[in-house]
Amino acid sequence: FTVFAITTVLPLALLAGALLVRSANSERALLEGSLVQVANSLANDIDRELDRDFTVLRTLARLPSLTSQDWSAFYEQAKSAVEGKGYVILIDTSLRQLVNTRVPYGSAPALTRDPQTAHLILHSKQPAVSNLFFSLIDKVPVFNVNIPILRDGEVQFILIYGHQADDLLPILIGQHLTAEWVTTIVDRNRIL
C-alpha cells in the first residue's frame, strides 16, 4: 500500500510543485513588467516637467531686463512668469544671489545654497538639475533647474528655477497607483 501511495502521490506533488514554480515565475514576470512600465512613465512625466522649466528659463534669459541688468524689473517679470509655481533665482559667477523671487526684492540671501551645481555649470557651461538640498529661506528640501547665461562664450550668470521637493507629489499621484505600490523619487545622491 505504501508503494502504491508513493507512486500515486509523488507525481501529483511534483506536478503541483512545477505548476507553482511556473505560476510564480509568470507572476514575477508580470510584476517586473509593471515595475518597468511605472518607472518609465514616472521618468517621462518628470522629464516633461523639467523640459517646461527649461523652457521658462530660456524665455526669461531673453528678457531685455536681464540683458540690461535691471534687476527690479527682471524680479517682477520672473515672479510673474512662474506664478507661484516655484521661484526664480539669478546668481553671478561669485555665486551671489542678485534676484530671488522667493523673498521681497532686495532681500535675497547673499549666496546660493547650492554651490555644487553652480560650480558644475561654471565649468561645463551646460544646463543642470541639482540634487536635493535645504533652502536657506524655507528650511525645506528643494531642487533647482539651472541654465547658464553666456556672454562672449563665458558664463555671466546662472538662472535658476527652484522647486520644493513636494512639488513632485502631483507627478507621483498622477500615476494612479493602488495602495500596494510604494513610489519615491531619489536624486543622484540617493536622497529622497
Tab-separated table of C-alpha atoms in Angstrom:
chain	number	residue	atom	x	y	z
A	1	PHE	CA	0.000	0.000	0.000
A	2	THR	CA	2.847	2.452	0.821
A	3	VAL	CA	4.490	1.920	-2.568
A	4	PHE	CA	1.148	2.474	-4.280
A	5	ALA	CA	0.589	5.729	-2.318
A	6	ILE	CA	4.102	6.969	-3.108
A	7	THR	CA	3.778	6.186	-6.797
A	8	THR	CA	0.421	7.924	-6.922
A	9	VAL	CA	1.066	10.950	-4.705
A	10	LEU	CA	4.671	11.704	-5.709
A	11	PRO	CA	3.928	12.536	-9.365
A	12	LEU	CA	0.963	14.685	-8.280
A	13	ALA	CA	3.149	16.510	-5.745
A	14	LEU	CA	5.869	17.062	-8.369
A	15	LEU	CA	3.299	18.321	-10.865
A	16	ALA	CA	1.784	20.670	-8.265
A	17	GLY	CA	5.271	21.945	-7.373
A	18	ALA	CA	6.141	22.510	-11.026
A	19	LEU	CA	2.874	24.362	-11.570
A	20	LEU	CA	3.541	26.551	-8.504
A	21	VAL	CA	7.041	27.423	-9.745
A	22	ARG	CA	5.697	28.181	-13.206
A	23	SER	CA	2.912	30.335	-11.748
A	24	ALA	CA	5.379	32.200	-9.507
A	25	ASN	CA	7.694	32.856	-12.468
A	26	SER	CA	4.783	34.095	-14.550
A	27	GLU	CA	3.612	36.361	-11.711
A	28	ARG	CA	7.157	37.694	-11.236
A	29	ALA	CA	7.451	38.467	-14.962
A	30	LEU	CA	4.146	40.376	-14.853
A	31	LEU	CA	5.254	42.292	-11.765
A	32	GLU	CA	8.633	43.161	-13.304
A	33	GLY	CA	6.860	44.359	-16.441
A	34	SER	CA	4.579	46.566	-14.333
A	35	LEU	CA	7.565	47.978	-12.418
A	36	VAL	CA	9.371	48.882	-15.628
A	37	GLN	CA	6.227	50.453	-17.085
A	38	VAL	CA	5.597	52.585	-13.969
A	39	ALA	CA	9.265	53.633	-13.744
A	40	ASN	CA	9.279	54.672	-17.413
A	41	SER	CA	6.020	56.566	-17.047
A	42	LEU	CA	7.290	58.366	-13.951
A	43	ALA	CA	10.595	59.245	-15.628
A	44	ASN	CA	8.765	60.582	-18.695
A	45	ASP	CA	6.466	62.739	-16.542
A	46	ILE	CA	9.437	64.184	-14.633
A	47	ASP	CA	11.311	64.834	-17.897
A	48	ARG	CA	8.284	66.712	-19.284
A	49	GLU	CA	8.136	68.848	-16.127
A	50	LEU	CA	11.854	69.628	-16.324
A	51	ASP	CA	11.526	70.480	-20.032
A	52	ARG	CA	8.804	73.006	-19.130
A	53	ASP	CA	11.117	74.536	-16.525
A	54	PHE	CA	13.977	74.798	-19.027
A	55	THR	CA	11.588	76.486	-21.482
A	56	VAL	CA	10.584	79.056	-18.836
A	57	LEU	CA	14.250	79.715	-18.039
A	58	ARG	CA	15.224	80.115	-21.713
A	59	THR	CA	12.344	82.574	-22.127
A	60	LEU	CA	13.409	84.564	-19.054
A	61	ALA	CA	17.008	84.574	-20.309
A	62	ARG	CA	15.892	86.564	-23.370
A	63	LEU	CA	14.253	89.363	-21.396
A	64	PRO	CA	15.730	92.814	-22.022
A	65	SER	CA	15.680	93.447	-18.260
A	66	LEU	CA	18.208	90.629	-17.796
A	67	THR	CA	20.427	91.869	-20.604
A	68	SER	CA	20.365	95.423	-19.246
A	69	GLN	CA	20.756	94.150	-15.663
A	70	ASP	CA	17.622	95.960	-14.478
A	71	TRP	CA	17.196	93.600	-11.546
A	72	SER	CA	13.994	95.088	-10.123
A	73	ALA	CA	12.226	94.788	-13.497
A	74	PHE	CA	13.637	91.292	-14.004
A	75	TYR	CA	12.431	90.318	-10.500
A	76	GLU	CA	8.861	91.393	-11.332
A	77	GLN	CA	8.875	89.647	-14.718
A	78	ALA	CA	10.356	86.435	-13.320
A	79	LYS	CA	7.922	86.362	-10.410
A	80	SER	CA	5.038	86.807	-12.822
A	81	ALA	CA	6.375	84.102	-15.156
A	82	VAL	CA	6.349	81.341	-12.544
A	83	GLU	CA	3.029	82.406	-10.977
A	84	GLY	CA	3.805	80.864	-7.585
A	85	LYS	CA	4.832	77.515	-9.101
A	86	GLY	CA	8.356	77.657	-7.775
A	87	TYR	CA	10.707	80.607	-7.710
A	88	VAL	CA	13.449	82.175	-9.813
A	89	ILE	CA	16.963	82.947	-8.634
A	90	LEU	CA	19.708	84.684	-10.579
A	91	ILE	CA	23.286	84.343	-9.369
A	92	ASP	CA	26.546	85.735	-10.684
A	93	THR	CA	29.835	83.878	-11.113
A	94	SER	CA	30.798	84.577	-7.499
A	95	LEU	CA	27.579	82.725	-6.524
A	96	ARG	CA	25.950	85.906	-5.179
A	97	GLN	CA	22.167	85.984	-5.428
A	98	LEU	CA	21.145	89.010	-7.477
A	99	VAL	CA	17.451	88.119	-7.663
A	100	ASN	CA	15.353	85.673	-5.650
A	101	THR	CA	11.598	85.754	-6.221
A	102	ARG	CA	11.002	83.683	-3.087
A	103	VAL	CA	11.582	86.808	-0.976
A	104	PRO	CA	10.764	90.504	-1.446
A	105	TYR	CA	13.015	92.260	-3.942
A	106	GLY	CA	16.324	93.293	-2.406
A	107	SER	CA	16.260	90.799	0.462
A	108	ALA	CA	17.795	87.765	-1.254
A	109	PRO	CA	20.301	85.737	0.750
A	110	ALA	CA	23.894	86.676	-0.013
A	111	LEU	CA	24.994	83.398	-1.634
A	112	THR	CA	23.404	80.375	-3.253
A	113	ARG	CA	22.820	77.367	-1.036
A	114	ASP	CA	23.721	75.096	-3.985
A	115	PRO	CA	27.343	75.856	-4.855
A	116	GLN	CA	27.942	72.314	-6.147
A	117	THR	CA	25.594	72.714	-9.122
A	118	ALA	CA	26.738	76.299	-9.713
A	119	HIS	CA	30.381	75.190	-9.960
A	120	LEU	CA	29.376	72.386	-12.331
A	121	ILE	CA	27.619	74.895	-14.608
A	122	LEU	CA	30.512	77.367	-14.442
A	123	HIS	CA	32.839	74.591	-15.576
A	124	SER	CA	30.623	72.821	-18.142
A	125	LYS	CA	28.610	75.840	-19.396
A	126	GLN	CA	25.666	73.409	-19.664
A	127	PRO	CA	22.209	73.322	-18.032
A	128	ALA	CA	21.867	71.108	-14.966
A	129	VAL	CA	19.367	69.911	-12.377
A	130	SER	CA	20.574	69.938	-8.781
A	131	ASN	CA	20.323	67.280	-6.127
A	132	LEU	CA	18.097	67.954	-3.138
A	133	PHE	CA	19.352	70.429	-0.565
A	134	PHE	CA	17.777	72.539	2.167
A	135	SER	CA	16.569	76.015	1.270
A	136	LEU	CA	18.132	78.943	3.112
A	137	ILE	CA	14.735	80.623	3.274
A	138	ASP	CA	12.182	77.881	3.922
A	139	LYS	CA	14.461	75.269	5.528
A	140	VAL	CA	12.745	72.572	3.426
A	141	PRO	CA	14.169	70.210	0.773
A	142	VAL	CA	14.382	71.894	-2.626
A	143	PHE	CA	15.923	71.279	-6.029
A	144	ASN	CA	16.917	73.662	-8.794
A	145	VAL	CA	16.725	73.600	-12.565
A	146	ASN	CA	19.620	75.743	-13.850
A	147	ILE	CA	20.811	77.261	-17.100
A	148	PRO	CA	23.922	79.316	-17.744
A	149	ILE	CA	23.597	82.786	-19.218
A	150	LEU	CA	26.549	83.116	-21.581
A	151	ARG	CA	28.134	86.322	-22.835
A	152	ASP	CA	31.024	86.028	-25.310
A	153	GLY	CA	31.190	82.283	-24.623
A	154	GLU	CA	31.628	82.677	-20.869
A	155	VAL	CA	29.121	82.178	-18.065
A	156	GLN	CA	27.974	85.571	-16.830
A	157	PHE	CA	25.031	84.441	-14.708
A	158	ILE	CA	23.206	81.273	-13.718
A	159	LEU	CA	19.430	81.405	-13.966
A	160	ILE	CA	17.617	79.034	-11.621
A	161	TYR	CA	14.052	77.755	-11.395
A	162	GLY	CA	13.703	76.392	-7.872
A	163	HIS	CA	11.121	73.976	-6.509
A	164	GLN	CA	10.292	72.454	-3.184
A	165	ALA	CA	10.631	68.669	-3.237
A	166	ASP	CA	6.887	68.444	-2.513
A	167	ASP	CA	6.243	69.977	-5.946
A	168	LEU	CA	6.887	66.483	-7.350
A	169	LEU	CA	3.972	64.926	-5.423
A	170	PRO	CA	1.392	65.619	-8.168
A	171	ILE	CA	3.564	63.629	-10.575
A	172	LEU	CA	3.610	60.672	-8.184
A	173	ILE	CA	-0.121	60.953	-7.529
A	174	GLY	CA	-0.740	61.244	-11.267
A	175	GLN	CA	0.488	57.685	-11.722
A	176	HIS	CA	-2.831	56.487	-10.179
A	177	LEU	CA	-1.206	53.528	-8.463
A	178	THR	CA	-3.051	51.327	-5.996
A	179	ALA	CA	-2.275	51.300	-2.263
A	180	GLU	CA	0.075	48.319	-2.664
A	181	TRP	CA	2.572	50.481	-4.559
A	182	VAL	CA	5.297	52.449	-2.835
A	183	THR	CA	6.932	55.067	-5.062
A	184	THR	CA	9.691	57.515	-4.429
A	185	ILE	CA	11.956	59.834	-6.367
A	186	VAL	CA	15.630	59.991	-5.476
A	187	ASP	CA	18.403	62.311	-6.647
A	188	ARG	CA	21.884	61.321	-7.791
A	189	ASN	CA	22.975	61.145	-4.132
A	190	ARG	CA	20.102	58.732	-3.438
A	191	ILE	CA	18.355	61.280	-1.239
A	192	LEU	CA	14.553	61.041	-1.178
